PDB file of C-alpha atoms and ligand atoms in Angstrom:
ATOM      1  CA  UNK A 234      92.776 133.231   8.534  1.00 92.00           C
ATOM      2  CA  UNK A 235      89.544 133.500   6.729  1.00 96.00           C
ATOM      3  CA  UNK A 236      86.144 132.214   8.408  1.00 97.00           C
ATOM      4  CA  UNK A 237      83.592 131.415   5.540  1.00 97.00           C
ATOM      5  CA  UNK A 238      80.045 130.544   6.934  1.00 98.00           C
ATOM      6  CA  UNK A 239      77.995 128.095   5.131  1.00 97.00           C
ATOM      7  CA  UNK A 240      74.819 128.545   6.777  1.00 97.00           C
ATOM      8  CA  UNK A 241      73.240 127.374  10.007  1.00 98.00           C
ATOM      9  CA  UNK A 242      75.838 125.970  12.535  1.00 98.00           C
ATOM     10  CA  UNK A 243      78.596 125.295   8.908  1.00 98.00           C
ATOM     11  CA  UNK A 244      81.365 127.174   9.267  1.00 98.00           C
ATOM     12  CA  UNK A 245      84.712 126.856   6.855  1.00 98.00           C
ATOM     13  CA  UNK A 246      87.913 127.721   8.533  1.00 97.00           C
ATOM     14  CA  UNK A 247      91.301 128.324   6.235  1.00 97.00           C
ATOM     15  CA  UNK A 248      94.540 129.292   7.692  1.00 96.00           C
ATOM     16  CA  UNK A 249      98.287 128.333   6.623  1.00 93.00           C
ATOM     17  CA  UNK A 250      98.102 124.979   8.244  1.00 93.00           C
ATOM     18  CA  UNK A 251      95.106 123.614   7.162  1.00 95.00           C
ATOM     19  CA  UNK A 252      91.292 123.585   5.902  1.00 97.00           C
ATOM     20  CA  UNK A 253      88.372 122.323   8.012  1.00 98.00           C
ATOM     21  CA  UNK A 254      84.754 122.532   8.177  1.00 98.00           C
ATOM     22  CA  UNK A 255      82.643 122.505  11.034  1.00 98.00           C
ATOM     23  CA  UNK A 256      79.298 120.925  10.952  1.00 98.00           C
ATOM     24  CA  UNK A 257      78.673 120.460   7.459  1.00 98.00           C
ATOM     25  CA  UNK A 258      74.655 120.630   6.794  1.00 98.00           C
ATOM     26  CA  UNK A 259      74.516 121.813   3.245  1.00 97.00           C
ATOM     27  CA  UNK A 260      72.109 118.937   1.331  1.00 96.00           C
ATOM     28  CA  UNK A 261      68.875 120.037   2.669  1.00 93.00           C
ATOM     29  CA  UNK A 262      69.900 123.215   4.539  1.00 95.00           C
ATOM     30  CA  UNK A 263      67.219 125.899   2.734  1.00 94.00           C
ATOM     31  CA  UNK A 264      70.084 128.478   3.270  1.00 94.00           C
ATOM     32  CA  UNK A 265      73.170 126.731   2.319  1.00 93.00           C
ATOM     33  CA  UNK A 266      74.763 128.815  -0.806  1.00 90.00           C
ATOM     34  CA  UNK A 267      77.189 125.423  -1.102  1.00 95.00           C
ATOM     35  CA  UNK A 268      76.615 122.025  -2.154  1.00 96.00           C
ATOM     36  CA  UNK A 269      78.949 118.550  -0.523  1.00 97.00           C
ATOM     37  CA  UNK A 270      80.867 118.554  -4.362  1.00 96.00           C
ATOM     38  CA  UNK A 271      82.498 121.972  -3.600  1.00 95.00           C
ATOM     39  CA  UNK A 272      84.451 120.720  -1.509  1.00 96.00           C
ATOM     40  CA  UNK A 273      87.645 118.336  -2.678  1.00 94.00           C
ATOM     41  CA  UNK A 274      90.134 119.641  -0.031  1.00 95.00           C
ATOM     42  CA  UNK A 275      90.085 118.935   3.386  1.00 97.00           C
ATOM     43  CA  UNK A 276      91.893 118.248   6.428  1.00 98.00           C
ATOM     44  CA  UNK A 277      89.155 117.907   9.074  1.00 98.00           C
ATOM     45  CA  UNK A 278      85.649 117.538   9.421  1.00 98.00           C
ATOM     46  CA  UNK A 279      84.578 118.398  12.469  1.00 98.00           C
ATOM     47  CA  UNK A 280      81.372 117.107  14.022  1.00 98.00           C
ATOM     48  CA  UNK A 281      79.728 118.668  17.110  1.00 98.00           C
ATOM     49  CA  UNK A 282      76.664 116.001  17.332  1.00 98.00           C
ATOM     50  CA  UNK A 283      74.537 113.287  15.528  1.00 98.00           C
ATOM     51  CA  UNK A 284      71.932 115.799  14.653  1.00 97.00           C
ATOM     52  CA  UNK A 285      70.839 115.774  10.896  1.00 96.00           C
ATOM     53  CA  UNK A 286      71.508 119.891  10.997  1.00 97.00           C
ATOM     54  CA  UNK A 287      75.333 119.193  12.122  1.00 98.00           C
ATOM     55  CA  UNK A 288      76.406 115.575  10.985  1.00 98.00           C
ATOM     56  CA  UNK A 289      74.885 116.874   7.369  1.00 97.00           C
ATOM     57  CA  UNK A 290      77.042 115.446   4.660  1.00 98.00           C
ATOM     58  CA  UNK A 291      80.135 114.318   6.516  1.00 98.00           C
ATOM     59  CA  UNK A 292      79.833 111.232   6.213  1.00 98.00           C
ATOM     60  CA  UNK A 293      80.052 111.904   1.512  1.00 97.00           C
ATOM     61  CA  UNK A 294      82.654 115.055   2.364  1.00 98.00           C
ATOM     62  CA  UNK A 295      85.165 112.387   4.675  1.00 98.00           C
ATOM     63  CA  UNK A 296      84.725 109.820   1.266  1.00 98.00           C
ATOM     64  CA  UNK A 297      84.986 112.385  -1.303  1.00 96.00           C
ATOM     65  CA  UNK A 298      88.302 114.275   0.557  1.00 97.00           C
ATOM     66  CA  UNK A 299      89.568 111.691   2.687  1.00 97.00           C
ATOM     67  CA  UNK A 300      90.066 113.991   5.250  1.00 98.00           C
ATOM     68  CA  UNK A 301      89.085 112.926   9.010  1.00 98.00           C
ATOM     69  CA  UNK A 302      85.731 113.379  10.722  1.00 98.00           C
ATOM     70  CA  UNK A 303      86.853 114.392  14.304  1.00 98.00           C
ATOM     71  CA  UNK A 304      83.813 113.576  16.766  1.00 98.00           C
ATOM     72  CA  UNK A 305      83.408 112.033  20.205  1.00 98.00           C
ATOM     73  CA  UNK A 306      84.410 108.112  20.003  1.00 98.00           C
ATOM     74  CA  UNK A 307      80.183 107.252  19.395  1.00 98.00           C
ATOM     75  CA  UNK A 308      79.830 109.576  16.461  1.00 98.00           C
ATOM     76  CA  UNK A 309      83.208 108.817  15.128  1.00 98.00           C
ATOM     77  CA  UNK A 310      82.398 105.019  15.339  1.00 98.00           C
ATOM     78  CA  UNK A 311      79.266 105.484  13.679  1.00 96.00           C
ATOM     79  CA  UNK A 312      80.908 108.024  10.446  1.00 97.00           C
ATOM     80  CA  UNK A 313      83.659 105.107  10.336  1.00 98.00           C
ATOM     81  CA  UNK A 314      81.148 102.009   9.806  1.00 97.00           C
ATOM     82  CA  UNK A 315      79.857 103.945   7.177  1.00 96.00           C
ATOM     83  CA  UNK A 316      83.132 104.598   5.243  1.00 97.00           C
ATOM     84  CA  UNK A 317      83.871 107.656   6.399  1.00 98.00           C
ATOM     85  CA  UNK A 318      87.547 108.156   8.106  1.00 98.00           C
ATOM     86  CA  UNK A 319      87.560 109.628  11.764  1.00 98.00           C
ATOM     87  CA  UNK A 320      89.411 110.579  14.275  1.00 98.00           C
ATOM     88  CA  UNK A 321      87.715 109.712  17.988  1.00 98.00           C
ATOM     89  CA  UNK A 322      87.611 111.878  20.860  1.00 98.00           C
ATOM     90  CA  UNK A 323      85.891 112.870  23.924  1.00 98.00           C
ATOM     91  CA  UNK A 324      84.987 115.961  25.663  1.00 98.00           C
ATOM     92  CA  UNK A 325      87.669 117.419  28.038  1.00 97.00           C
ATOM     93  CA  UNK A 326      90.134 116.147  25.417  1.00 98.00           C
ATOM     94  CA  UNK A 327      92.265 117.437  22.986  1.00 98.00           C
ATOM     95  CA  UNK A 328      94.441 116.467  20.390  1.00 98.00           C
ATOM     96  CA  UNK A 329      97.067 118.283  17.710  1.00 97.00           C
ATOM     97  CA  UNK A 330      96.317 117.716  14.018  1.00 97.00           C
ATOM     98  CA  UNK A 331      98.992 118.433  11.585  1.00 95.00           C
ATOM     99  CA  UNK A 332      96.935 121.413  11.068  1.00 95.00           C
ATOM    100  CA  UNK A 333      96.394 122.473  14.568  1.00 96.00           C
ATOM    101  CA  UNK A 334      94.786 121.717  18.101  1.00 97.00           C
ATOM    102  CA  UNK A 335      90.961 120.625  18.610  1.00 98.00           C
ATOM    103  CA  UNK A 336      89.680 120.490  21.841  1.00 98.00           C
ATOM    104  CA  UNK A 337      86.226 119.095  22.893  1.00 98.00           C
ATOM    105  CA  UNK A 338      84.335 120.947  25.162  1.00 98.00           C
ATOM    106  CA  UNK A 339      80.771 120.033  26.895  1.00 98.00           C
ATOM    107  CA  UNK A 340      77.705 121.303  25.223  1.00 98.00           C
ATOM    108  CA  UNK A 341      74.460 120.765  26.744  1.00 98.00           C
ATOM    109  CA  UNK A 342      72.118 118.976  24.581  1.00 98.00           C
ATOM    110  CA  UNK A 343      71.353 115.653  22.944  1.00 97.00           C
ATOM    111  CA  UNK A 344      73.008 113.685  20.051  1.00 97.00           C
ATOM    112  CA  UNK A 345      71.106 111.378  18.640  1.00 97.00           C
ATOM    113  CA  UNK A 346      71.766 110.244  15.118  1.00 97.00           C
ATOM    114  CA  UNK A 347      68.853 109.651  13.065  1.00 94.00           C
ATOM    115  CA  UNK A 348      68.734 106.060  10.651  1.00 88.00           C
ATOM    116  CA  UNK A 349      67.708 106.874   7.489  1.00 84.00           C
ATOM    117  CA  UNK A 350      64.576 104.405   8.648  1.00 90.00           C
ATOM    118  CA  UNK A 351      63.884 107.080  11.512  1.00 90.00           C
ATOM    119  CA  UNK A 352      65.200 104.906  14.364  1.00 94.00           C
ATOM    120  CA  UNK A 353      67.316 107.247  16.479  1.00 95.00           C
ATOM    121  CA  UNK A 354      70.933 105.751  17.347  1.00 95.00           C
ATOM    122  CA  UNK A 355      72.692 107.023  20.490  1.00 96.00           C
ATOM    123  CA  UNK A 356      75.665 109.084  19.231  1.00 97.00           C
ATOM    124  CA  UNK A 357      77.390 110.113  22.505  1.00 97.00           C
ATOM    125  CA  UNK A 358      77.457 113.151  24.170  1.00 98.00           C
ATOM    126  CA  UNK A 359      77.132 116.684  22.496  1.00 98.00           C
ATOM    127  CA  UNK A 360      79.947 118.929  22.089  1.00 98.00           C
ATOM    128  CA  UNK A 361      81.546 121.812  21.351  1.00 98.00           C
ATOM    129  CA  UNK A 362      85.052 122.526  19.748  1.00 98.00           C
ATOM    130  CA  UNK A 363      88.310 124.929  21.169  1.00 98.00           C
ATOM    131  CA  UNK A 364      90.327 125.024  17.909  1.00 98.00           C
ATOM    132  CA  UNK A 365      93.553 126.915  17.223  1.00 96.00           C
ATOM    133  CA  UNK A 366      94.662 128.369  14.282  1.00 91.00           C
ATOM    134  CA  UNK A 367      97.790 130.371  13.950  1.00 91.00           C
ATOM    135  CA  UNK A 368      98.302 130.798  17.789  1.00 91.00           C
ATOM    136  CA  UNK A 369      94.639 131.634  18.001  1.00 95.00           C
ATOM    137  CA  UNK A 370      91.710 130.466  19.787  1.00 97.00           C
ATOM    138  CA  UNK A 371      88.474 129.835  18.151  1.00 98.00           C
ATOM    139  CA  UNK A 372      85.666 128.261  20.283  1.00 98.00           C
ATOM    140  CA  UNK A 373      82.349 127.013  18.209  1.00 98.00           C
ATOM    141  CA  UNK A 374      80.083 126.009  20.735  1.00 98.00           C
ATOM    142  CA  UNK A 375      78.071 123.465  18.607  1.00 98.00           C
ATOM    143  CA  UNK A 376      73.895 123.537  19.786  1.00 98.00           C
ATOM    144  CA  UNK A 377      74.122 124.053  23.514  1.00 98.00           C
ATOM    145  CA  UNK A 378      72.443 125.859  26.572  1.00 98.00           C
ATOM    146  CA  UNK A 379      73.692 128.626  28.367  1.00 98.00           C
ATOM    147  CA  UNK A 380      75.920 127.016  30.815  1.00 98.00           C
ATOM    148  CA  UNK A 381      78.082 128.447  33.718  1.00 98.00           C
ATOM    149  CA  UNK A 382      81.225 126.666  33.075  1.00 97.00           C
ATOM    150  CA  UNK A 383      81.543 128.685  30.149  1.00 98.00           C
ATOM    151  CA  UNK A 384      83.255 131.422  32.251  1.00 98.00           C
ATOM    152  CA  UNK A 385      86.120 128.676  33.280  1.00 98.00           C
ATOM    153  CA  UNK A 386      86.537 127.924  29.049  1.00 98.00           C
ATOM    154  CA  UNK A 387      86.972 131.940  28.875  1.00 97.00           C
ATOM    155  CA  UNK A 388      89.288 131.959  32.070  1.00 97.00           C
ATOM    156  CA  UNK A 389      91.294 128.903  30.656  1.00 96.00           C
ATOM    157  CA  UNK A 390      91.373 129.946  26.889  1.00 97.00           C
ATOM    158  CA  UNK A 391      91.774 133.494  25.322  1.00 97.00           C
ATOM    159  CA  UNK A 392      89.412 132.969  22.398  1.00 98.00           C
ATOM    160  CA  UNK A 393      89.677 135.331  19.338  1.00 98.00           C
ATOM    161  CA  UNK A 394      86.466 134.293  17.555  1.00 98.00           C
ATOM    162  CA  UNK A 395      83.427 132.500  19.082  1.00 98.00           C
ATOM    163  CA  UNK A 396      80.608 131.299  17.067  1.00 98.00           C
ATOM    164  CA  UNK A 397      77.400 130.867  19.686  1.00 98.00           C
ATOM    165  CA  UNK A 398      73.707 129.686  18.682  1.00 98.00           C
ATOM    166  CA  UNK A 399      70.978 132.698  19.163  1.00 98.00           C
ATOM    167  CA  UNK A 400      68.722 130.485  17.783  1.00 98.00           C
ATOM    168  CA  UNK A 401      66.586 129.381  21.200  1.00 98.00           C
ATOM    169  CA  UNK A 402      64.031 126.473  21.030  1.00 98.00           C
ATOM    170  CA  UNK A 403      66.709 124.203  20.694  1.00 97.00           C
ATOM    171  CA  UNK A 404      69.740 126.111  21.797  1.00 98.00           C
ATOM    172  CA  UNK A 405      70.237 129.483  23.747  1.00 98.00           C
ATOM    173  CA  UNK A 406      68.476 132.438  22.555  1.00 98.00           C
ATOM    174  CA  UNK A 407      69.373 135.424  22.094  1.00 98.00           C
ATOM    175  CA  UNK A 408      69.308 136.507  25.546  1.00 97.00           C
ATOM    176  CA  UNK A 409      71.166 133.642  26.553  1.00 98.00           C
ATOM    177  CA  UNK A 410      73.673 134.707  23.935  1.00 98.00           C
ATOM    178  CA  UNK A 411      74.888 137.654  25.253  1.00 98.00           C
ATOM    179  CA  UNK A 412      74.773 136.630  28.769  1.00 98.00           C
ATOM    180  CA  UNK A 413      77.407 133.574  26.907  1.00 98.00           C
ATOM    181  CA  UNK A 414      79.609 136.136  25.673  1.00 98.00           C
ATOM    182  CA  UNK A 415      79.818 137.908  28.607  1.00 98.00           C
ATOM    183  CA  UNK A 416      81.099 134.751  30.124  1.00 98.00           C
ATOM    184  CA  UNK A 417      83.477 133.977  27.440  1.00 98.00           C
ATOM    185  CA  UNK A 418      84.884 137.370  27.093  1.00 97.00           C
ATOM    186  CA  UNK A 419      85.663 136.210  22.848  1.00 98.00           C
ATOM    187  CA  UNK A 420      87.231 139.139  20.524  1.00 98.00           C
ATOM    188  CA  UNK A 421      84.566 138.534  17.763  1.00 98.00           C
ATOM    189  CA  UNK A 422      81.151 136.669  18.556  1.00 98.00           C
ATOM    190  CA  UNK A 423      79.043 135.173  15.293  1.00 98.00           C
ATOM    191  CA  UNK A 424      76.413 134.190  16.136  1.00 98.00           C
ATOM    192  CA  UNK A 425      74.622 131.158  14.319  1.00 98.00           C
ATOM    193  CA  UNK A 426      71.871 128.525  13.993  1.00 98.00           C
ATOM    194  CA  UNK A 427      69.256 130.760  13.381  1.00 98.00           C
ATOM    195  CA  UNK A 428      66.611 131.307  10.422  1.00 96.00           C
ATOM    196  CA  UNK A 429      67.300 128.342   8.788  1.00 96.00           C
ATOM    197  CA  UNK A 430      63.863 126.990  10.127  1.00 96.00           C
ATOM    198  CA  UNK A 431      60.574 129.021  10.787  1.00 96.00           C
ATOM    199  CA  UNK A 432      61.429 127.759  14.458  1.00 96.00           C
ATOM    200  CA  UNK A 433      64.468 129.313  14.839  1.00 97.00           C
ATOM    201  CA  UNK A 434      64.000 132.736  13.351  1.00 96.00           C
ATOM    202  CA  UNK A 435      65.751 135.528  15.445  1.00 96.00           C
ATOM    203  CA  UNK A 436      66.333 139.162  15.094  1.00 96.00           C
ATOM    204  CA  UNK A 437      69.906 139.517  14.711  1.00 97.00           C
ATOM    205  CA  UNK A 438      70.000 143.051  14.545  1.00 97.00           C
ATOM    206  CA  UNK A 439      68.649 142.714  18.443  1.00 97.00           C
ATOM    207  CA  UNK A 440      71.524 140.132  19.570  1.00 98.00           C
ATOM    208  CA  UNK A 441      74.049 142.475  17.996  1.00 98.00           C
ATOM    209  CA  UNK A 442      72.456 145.666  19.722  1.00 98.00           C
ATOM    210  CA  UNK A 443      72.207 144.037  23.008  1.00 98.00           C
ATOM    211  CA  UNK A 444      75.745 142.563  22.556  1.00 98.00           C
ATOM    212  CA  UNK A 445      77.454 145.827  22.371  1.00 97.00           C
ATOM    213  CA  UNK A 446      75.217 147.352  25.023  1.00 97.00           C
ATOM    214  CA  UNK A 447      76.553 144.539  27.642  1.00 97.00           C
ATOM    215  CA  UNK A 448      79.308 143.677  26.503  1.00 97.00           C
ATOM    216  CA  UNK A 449      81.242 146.099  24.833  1.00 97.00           C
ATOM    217  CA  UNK A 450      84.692 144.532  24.303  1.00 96.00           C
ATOM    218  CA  UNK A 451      83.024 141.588  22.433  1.00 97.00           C
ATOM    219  CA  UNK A 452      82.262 142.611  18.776  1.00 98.00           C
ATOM    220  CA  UNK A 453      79.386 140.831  16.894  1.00 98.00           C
ATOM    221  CA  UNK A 454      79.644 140.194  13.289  1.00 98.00           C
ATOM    222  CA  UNK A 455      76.547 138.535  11.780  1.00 97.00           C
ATOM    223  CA  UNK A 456      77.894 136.125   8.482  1.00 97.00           C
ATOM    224  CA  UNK A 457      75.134 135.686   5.642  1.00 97.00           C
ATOM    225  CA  UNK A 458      75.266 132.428   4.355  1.00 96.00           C
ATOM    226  CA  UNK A 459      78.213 132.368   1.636  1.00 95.00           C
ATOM    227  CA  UNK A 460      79.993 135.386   3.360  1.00 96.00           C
ATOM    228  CA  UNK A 461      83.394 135.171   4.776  1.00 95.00           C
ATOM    229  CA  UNK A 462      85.061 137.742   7.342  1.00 95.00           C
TER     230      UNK A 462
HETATM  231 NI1   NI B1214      71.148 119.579  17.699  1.00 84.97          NI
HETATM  232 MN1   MN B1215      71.009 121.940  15.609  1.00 84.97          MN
END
């Protein structure tokens, strides 16, 4: 399995079965070492909220491959008026692609979708994704709070690789983070949606330190954008 991250919350996800990409803001992301017309083959796009940071360039990467966008029924209803193919779901759900399972879990935050007027469109309910890739758990907790059921999703799911926001202001910071981790008990945390905005800049060095001081059977790895583990 190789994990490629794009920047921001973007993360590329090849295994035997398949090829999906999580959250693909690339046009407009200042970090983003990809562009939308790298990409010809797909078999899932998968959408964590209406945000312009997440929702990105599905809608042109769904066209362009033809492969799904899997998002909670508001988002998916909105991607599919627009062209786009999609597959609907809704958090607590899950649902086995021909190249593996997807579960929805809750995220706490907002999911607006933007108009390219301004007008902001409800777009459902945030989430974040459980996927599994060759008998593996990976959890990619889209933008999101801290949150204490996050200990039951650890309980209920051995997760291999989890990719958390440190980025705070929006989403948990780095504090937050760890305390997540510790929760989730993952094999491999990367942590994401930070520095892509003057907002969100975080010291990464300090989430990784104070990863392995409290929890030290979690390992952080910190992706650049355009670097793969
Ligand atoms: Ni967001
Ligand atoms: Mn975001």
């Amino acid at each position: 399995m190789h994990i490629h991250f794009h920047g921001h919350a973007c993360f590329e996800i090849e295994w035997e079965a398949g090829r999906i990409l999580i959250d693909p803001f690339l046009s407009g992301n200042p970090t983003a070492t990809a562009k939308p017309e790298d990409f010809t083959d797909l078999d899932g796009i998968l959408v964590t909220h209406g945000h312009g940071d997440h929702l990105g360039d599905a809608i042109q990467l769904s066209k362009q491959t033809g492969a799904p966008i899997i998002a909670v029924f508001e988002l998916a209803n909105y991607c599919q008026k627009r062209g786009a193919k999609a597959h609907a779901m809704h958090v607590g759900g899950k649902h086995e692609f021909a190249f593996g399972w997807v579960k929805l879990t809750q995220a706490v935050h907002g999911s607006g979708i933007e108009t390219p007027e301004g007008d902001m469109i409800y777009g459902g309910l945030a989430c974040g994704f459980l996927i599994q890739a060759e008998g593996k758990w990976l959890y990619h907790a889209g933008d999101t709070g801290l949150f204490g059921d996050m200990e039951l999703i650890g309980r209920r799911y051995p997760i291999e690789v989890a990719m958390l926001p440190i980025g705070d202001n929006f989403v948990m910071g780095v504090e937050e983070a760890v305390h997540a981790s510790q929760l989730l008990r993952p094999k491999v945390v990367i942590p994401m949606h930070y520095n892509t905005f003057p907002v969100i800049a975080q010291d990464v060095g300090e989430f990784l330190h104070l990863l392995q001081r409290r929890v030290p059977e979690s390992s952080g790895k910190a992706l650049k954008p355009g670097e793969s583990c």
